[in-house]
Short mmCIF file of C-alpha atoms in Angstrom, two decimals:
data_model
loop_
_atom_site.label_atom_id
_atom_site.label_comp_id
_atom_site.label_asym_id
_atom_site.label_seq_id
_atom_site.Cartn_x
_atom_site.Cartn_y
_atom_site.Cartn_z
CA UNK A 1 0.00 0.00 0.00
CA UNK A 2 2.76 2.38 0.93
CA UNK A 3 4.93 1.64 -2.68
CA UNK A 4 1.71 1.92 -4.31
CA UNK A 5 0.45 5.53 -2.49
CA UNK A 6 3.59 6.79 -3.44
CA UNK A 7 3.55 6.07 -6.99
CA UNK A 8 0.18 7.24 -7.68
CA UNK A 9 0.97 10.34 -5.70
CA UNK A 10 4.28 11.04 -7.91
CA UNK A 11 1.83 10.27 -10.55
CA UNK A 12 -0.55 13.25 -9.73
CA UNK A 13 2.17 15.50 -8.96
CA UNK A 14 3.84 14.94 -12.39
CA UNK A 15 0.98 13.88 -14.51
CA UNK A 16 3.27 11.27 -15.88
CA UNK A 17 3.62 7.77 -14.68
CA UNK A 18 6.93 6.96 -12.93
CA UNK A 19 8.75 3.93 -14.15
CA UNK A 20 8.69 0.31 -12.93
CA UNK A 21 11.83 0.90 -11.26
CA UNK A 22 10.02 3.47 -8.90
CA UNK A 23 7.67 1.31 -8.05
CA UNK A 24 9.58 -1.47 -6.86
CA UNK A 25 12.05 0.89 -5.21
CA UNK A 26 8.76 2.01 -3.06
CA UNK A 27 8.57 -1.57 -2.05
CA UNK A 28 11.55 -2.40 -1.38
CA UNK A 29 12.12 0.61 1.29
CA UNK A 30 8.76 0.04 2.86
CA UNK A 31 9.52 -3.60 3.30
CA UNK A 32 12.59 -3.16 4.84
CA UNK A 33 11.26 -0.79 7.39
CA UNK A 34 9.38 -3.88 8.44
CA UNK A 35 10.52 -6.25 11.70
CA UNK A 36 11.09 -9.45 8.99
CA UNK A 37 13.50 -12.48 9.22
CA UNK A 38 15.85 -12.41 6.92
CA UNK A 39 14.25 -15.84 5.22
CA UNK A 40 10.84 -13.70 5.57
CA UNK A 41 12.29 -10.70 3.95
CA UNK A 42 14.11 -12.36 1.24
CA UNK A 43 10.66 -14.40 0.45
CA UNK A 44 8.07 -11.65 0.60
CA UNK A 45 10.34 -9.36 -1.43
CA UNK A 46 10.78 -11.95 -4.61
CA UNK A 47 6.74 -11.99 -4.25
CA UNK A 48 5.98 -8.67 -4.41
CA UNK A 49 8.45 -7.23 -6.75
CA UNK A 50 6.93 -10.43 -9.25
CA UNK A 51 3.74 -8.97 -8.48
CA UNK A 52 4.20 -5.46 -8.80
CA UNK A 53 6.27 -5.41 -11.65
CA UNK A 54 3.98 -7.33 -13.35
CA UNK A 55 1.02 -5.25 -12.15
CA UNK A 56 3.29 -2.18 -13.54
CA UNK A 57 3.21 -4.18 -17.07
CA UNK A 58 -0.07 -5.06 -16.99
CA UNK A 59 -2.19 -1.60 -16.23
CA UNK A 60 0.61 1.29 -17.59
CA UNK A 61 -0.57 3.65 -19.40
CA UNK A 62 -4.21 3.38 -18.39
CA UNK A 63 -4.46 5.13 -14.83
CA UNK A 64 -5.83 7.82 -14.41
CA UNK A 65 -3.81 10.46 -13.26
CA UNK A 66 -5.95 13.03 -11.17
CA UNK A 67 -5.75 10.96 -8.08
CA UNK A 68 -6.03 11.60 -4.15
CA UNK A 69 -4.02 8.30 -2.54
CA UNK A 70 -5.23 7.20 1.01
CA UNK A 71 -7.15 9.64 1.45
CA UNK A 72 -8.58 9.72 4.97
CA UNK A 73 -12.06 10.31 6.65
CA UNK A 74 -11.83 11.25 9.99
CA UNK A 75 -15.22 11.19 11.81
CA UNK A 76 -18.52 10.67 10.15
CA UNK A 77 -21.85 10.86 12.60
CA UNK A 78 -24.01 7.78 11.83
CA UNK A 79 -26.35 8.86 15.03
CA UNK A 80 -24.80 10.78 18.42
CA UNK A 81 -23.78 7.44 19.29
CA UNK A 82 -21.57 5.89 15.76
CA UNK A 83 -19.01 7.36 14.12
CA UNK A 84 -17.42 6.07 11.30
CA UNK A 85 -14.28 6.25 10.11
CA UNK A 86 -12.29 5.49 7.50
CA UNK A 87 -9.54 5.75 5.01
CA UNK A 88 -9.59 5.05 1.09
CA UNK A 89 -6.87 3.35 -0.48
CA UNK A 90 -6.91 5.52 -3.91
CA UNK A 91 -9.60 8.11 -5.21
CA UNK A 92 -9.52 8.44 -9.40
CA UNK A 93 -11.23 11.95 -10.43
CA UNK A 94 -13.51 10.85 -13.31
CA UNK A 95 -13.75 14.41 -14.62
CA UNK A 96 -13.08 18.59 -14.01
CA UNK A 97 -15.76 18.05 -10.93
CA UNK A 98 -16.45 16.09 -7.88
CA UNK A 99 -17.21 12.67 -9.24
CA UNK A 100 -14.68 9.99 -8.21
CA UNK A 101 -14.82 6.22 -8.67
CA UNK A 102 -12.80 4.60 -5.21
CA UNK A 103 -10.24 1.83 -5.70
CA UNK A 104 -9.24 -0.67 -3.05
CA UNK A 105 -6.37 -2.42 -3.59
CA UNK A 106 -6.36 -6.25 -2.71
CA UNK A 107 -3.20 -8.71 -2.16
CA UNK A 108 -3.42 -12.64 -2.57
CA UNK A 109 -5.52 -14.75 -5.28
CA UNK A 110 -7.86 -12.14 -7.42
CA UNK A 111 -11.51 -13.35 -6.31
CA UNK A 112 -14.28 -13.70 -8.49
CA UNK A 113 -17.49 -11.15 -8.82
CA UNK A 114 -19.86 -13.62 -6.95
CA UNK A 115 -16.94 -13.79 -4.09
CA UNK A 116 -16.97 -9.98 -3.78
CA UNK A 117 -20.98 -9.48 -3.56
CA UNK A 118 -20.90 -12.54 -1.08
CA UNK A 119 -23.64 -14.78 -3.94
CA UNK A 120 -20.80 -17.81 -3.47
CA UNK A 121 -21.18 -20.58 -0.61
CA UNK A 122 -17.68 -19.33 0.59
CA UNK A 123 -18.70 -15.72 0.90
CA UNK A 124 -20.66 -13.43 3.28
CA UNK A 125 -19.90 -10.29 0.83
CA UNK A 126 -17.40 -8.54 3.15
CA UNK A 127 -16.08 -7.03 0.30
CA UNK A 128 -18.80 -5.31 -0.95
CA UNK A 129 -20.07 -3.94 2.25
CA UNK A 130 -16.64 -2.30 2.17
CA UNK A 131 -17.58 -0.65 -0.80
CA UNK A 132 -20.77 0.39 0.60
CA UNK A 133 -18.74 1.70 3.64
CA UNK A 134 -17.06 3.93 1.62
CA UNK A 135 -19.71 5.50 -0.09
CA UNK A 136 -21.43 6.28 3.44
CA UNK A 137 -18.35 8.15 4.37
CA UNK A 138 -17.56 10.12 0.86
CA UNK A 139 -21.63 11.27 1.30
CA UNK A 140 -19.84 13.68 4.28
CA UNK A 141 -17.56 15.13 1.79
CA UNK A 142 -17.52 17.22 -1.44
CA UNK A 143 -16.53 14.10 -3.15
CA UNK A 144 -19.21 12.13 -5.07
CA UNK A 145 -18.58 8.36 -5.14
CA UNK A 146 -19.80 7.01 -8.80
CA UNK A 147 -18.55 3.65 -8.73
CA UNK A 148 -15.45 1.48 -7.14
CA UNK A 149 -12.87 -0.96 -8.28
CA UNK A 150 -11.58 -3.69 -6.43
CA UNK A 151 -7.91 -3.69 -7.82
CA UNK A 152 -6.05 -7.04 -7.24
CA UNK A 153 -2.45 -6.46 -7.57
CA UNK A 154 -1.50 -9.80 -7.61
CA UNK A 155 -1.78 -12.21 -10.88
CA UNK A 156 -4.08 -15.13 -11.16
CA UNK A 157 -2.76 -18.53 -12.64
CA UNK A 158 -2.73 -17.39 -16.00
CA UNK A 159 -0.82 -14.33 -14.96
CA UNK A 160 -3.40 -11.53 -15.48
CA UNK A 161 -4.47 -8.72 -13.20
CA UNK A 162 -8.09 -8.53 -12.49
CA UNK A 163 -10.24 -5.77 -11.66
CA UNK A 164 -13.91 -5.53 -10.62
CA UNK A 165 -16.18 -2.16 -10.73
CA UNK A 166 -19.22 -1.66 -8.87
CA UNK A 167 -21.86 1.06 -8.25
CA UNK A 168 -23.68 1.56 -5.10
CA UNK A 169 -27.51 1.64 -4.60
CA UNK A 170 -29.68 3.58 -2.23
CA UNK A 171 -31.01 0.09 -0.88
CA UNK A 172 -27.48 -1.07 -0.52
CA UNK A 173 -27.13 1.52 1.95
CA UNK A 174 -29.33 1.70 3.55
CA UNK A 175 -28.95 -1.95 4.65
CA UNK A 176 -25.54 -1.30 5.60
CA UNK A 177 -26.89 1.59 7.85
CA UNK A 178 -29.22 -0.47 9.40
CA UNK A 179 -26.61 -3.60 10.16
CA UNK A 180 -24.29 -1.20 11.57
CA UNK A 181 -27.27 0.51 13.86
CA UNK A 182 -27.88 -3.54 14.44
CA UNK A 183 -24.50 -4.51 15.52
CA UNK A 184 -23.58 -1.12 17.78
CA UNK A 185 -27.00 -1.52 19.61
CA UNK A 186 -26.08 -5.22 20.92
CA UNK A 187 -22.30 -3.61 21.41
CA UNK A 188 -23.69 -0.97 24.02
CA UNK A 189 -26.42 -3.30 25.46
CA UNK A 190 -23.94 -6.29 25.73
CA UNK A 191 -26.48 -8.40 23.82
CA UNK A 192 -23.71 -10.22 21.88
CA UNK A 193 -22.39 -11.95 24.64
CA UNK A 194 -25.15 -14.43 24.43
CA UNK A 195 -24.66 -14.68 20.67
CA UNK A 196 -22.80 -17.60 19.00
CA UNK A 197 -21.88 -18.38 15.65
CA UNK A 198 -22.66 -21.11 13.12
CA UNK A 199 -19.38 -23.16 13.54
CA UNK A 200 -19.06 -25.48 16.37
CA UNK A 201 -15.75 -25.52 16.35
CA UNK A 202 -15.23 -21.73 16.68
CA UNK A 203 -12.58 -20.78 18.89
CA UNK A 204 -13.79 -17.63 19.64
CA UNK A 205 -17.38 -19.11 20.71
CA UNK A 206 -15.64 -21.81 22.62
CA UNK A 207 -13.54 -18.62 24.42
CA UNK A 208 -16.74 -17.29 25.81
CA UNK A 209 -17.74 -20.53 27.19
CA UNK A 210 -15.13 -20.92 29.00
CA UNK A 211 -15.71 -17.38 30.34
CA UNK A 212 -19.52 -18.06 31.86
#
């Protein structure tokens, strides 16, 4: 995320796209920064210079350059009692005005559509409500969210780079509001702590058993 904020920001700032060996630089100095073994180090870097380089490859020369990289949302009043916050990976401009289409970067194995909207057996849509979450927060600003990509910079076994877009309905959220009313109201009244999950061998379920 860090190699990547930085090269979209040089990209804004020069309104010209920096060269692969920018990019990987980026990485390279971020990942070193981090408290790695040197088998971990030596691992992770191979991987993500691969990846990135071949992300670099795959998308140059169609970015869009008007860009605001993680761009941050402080405090957004869902009711006296919720605020959100947030902050947003990458925000494209899609014109002179206040539209923007969001991107979200994702690492590991690109996932299909039906993973992202949670329609697959394997998914409860996580994704997507963090699309949704966005929107609720850019509604605060002057920005108008349009649409959002989920941008997986890593290849899948064919060794292409995947993106999906999505827009956001009204109904969309306005079920997120109302799940996040939901889940805050049994926060403050401690009504999840009679609440279990699905899986009977959840660890964390088990943990509050244990606790009475």
């Amino acid at each position: 995320h860090g190699a990547l904020e930085d090269f979209f920001k040089k990209t804004n700032d020069e309104a010209e796209t920096p060269d692969k060996a920018f990019l990987l630089a980026k990485f390279e100095d971020y990942l070193h920064r981090q408290p790695l073994m040197a088998r971990d180090y030596g691992e992770l870097l191979g991987r993500g210079e691969k990846a990135l380089g071949g992300y670099y490859d795959f998308w140059v020369g169609q970015w869009r350059t008007r860009v605001l990289t993680e761009f941050n949302i402080p405090g957004v009043l869902l009711t006296p009692e919720i605020r959100l916050t947030g902050k947003i990976d990458k925000i494209e401009f899609l014109g002179d005005g206040n539209e923007v289409n969001v991107v979200d970067y994702k690492t590991g194995k690109p996932k299909t559509r039906g993973y992202v909207e949670g329609s697959t057996k394997n998914s409860e849509g996580d994704i997507k409500r963090q699309i949704i979450f966005y929107k609720l927060l850019l509604d605060s600003t002057k920005y108008k969210m349009v649409s959002a990509t989920i941008d997986f910079v890593e290849p899948d076994a064919k060794g292409n780079y995947k993106q999906e877009n999505f827009t956001v309905t009204k109904e969309e959220e306005k079920e997120l509001v109302d799940l996040i009313k939901k889940v805050s109201t049994e926060i403050l009244n401690l009504e999840f702590w009679d609440k279990k999950c699905d899986d009977p061998e959840c660890e964390f379920c088990s943990l509050r058993e244990m606790m009475g």
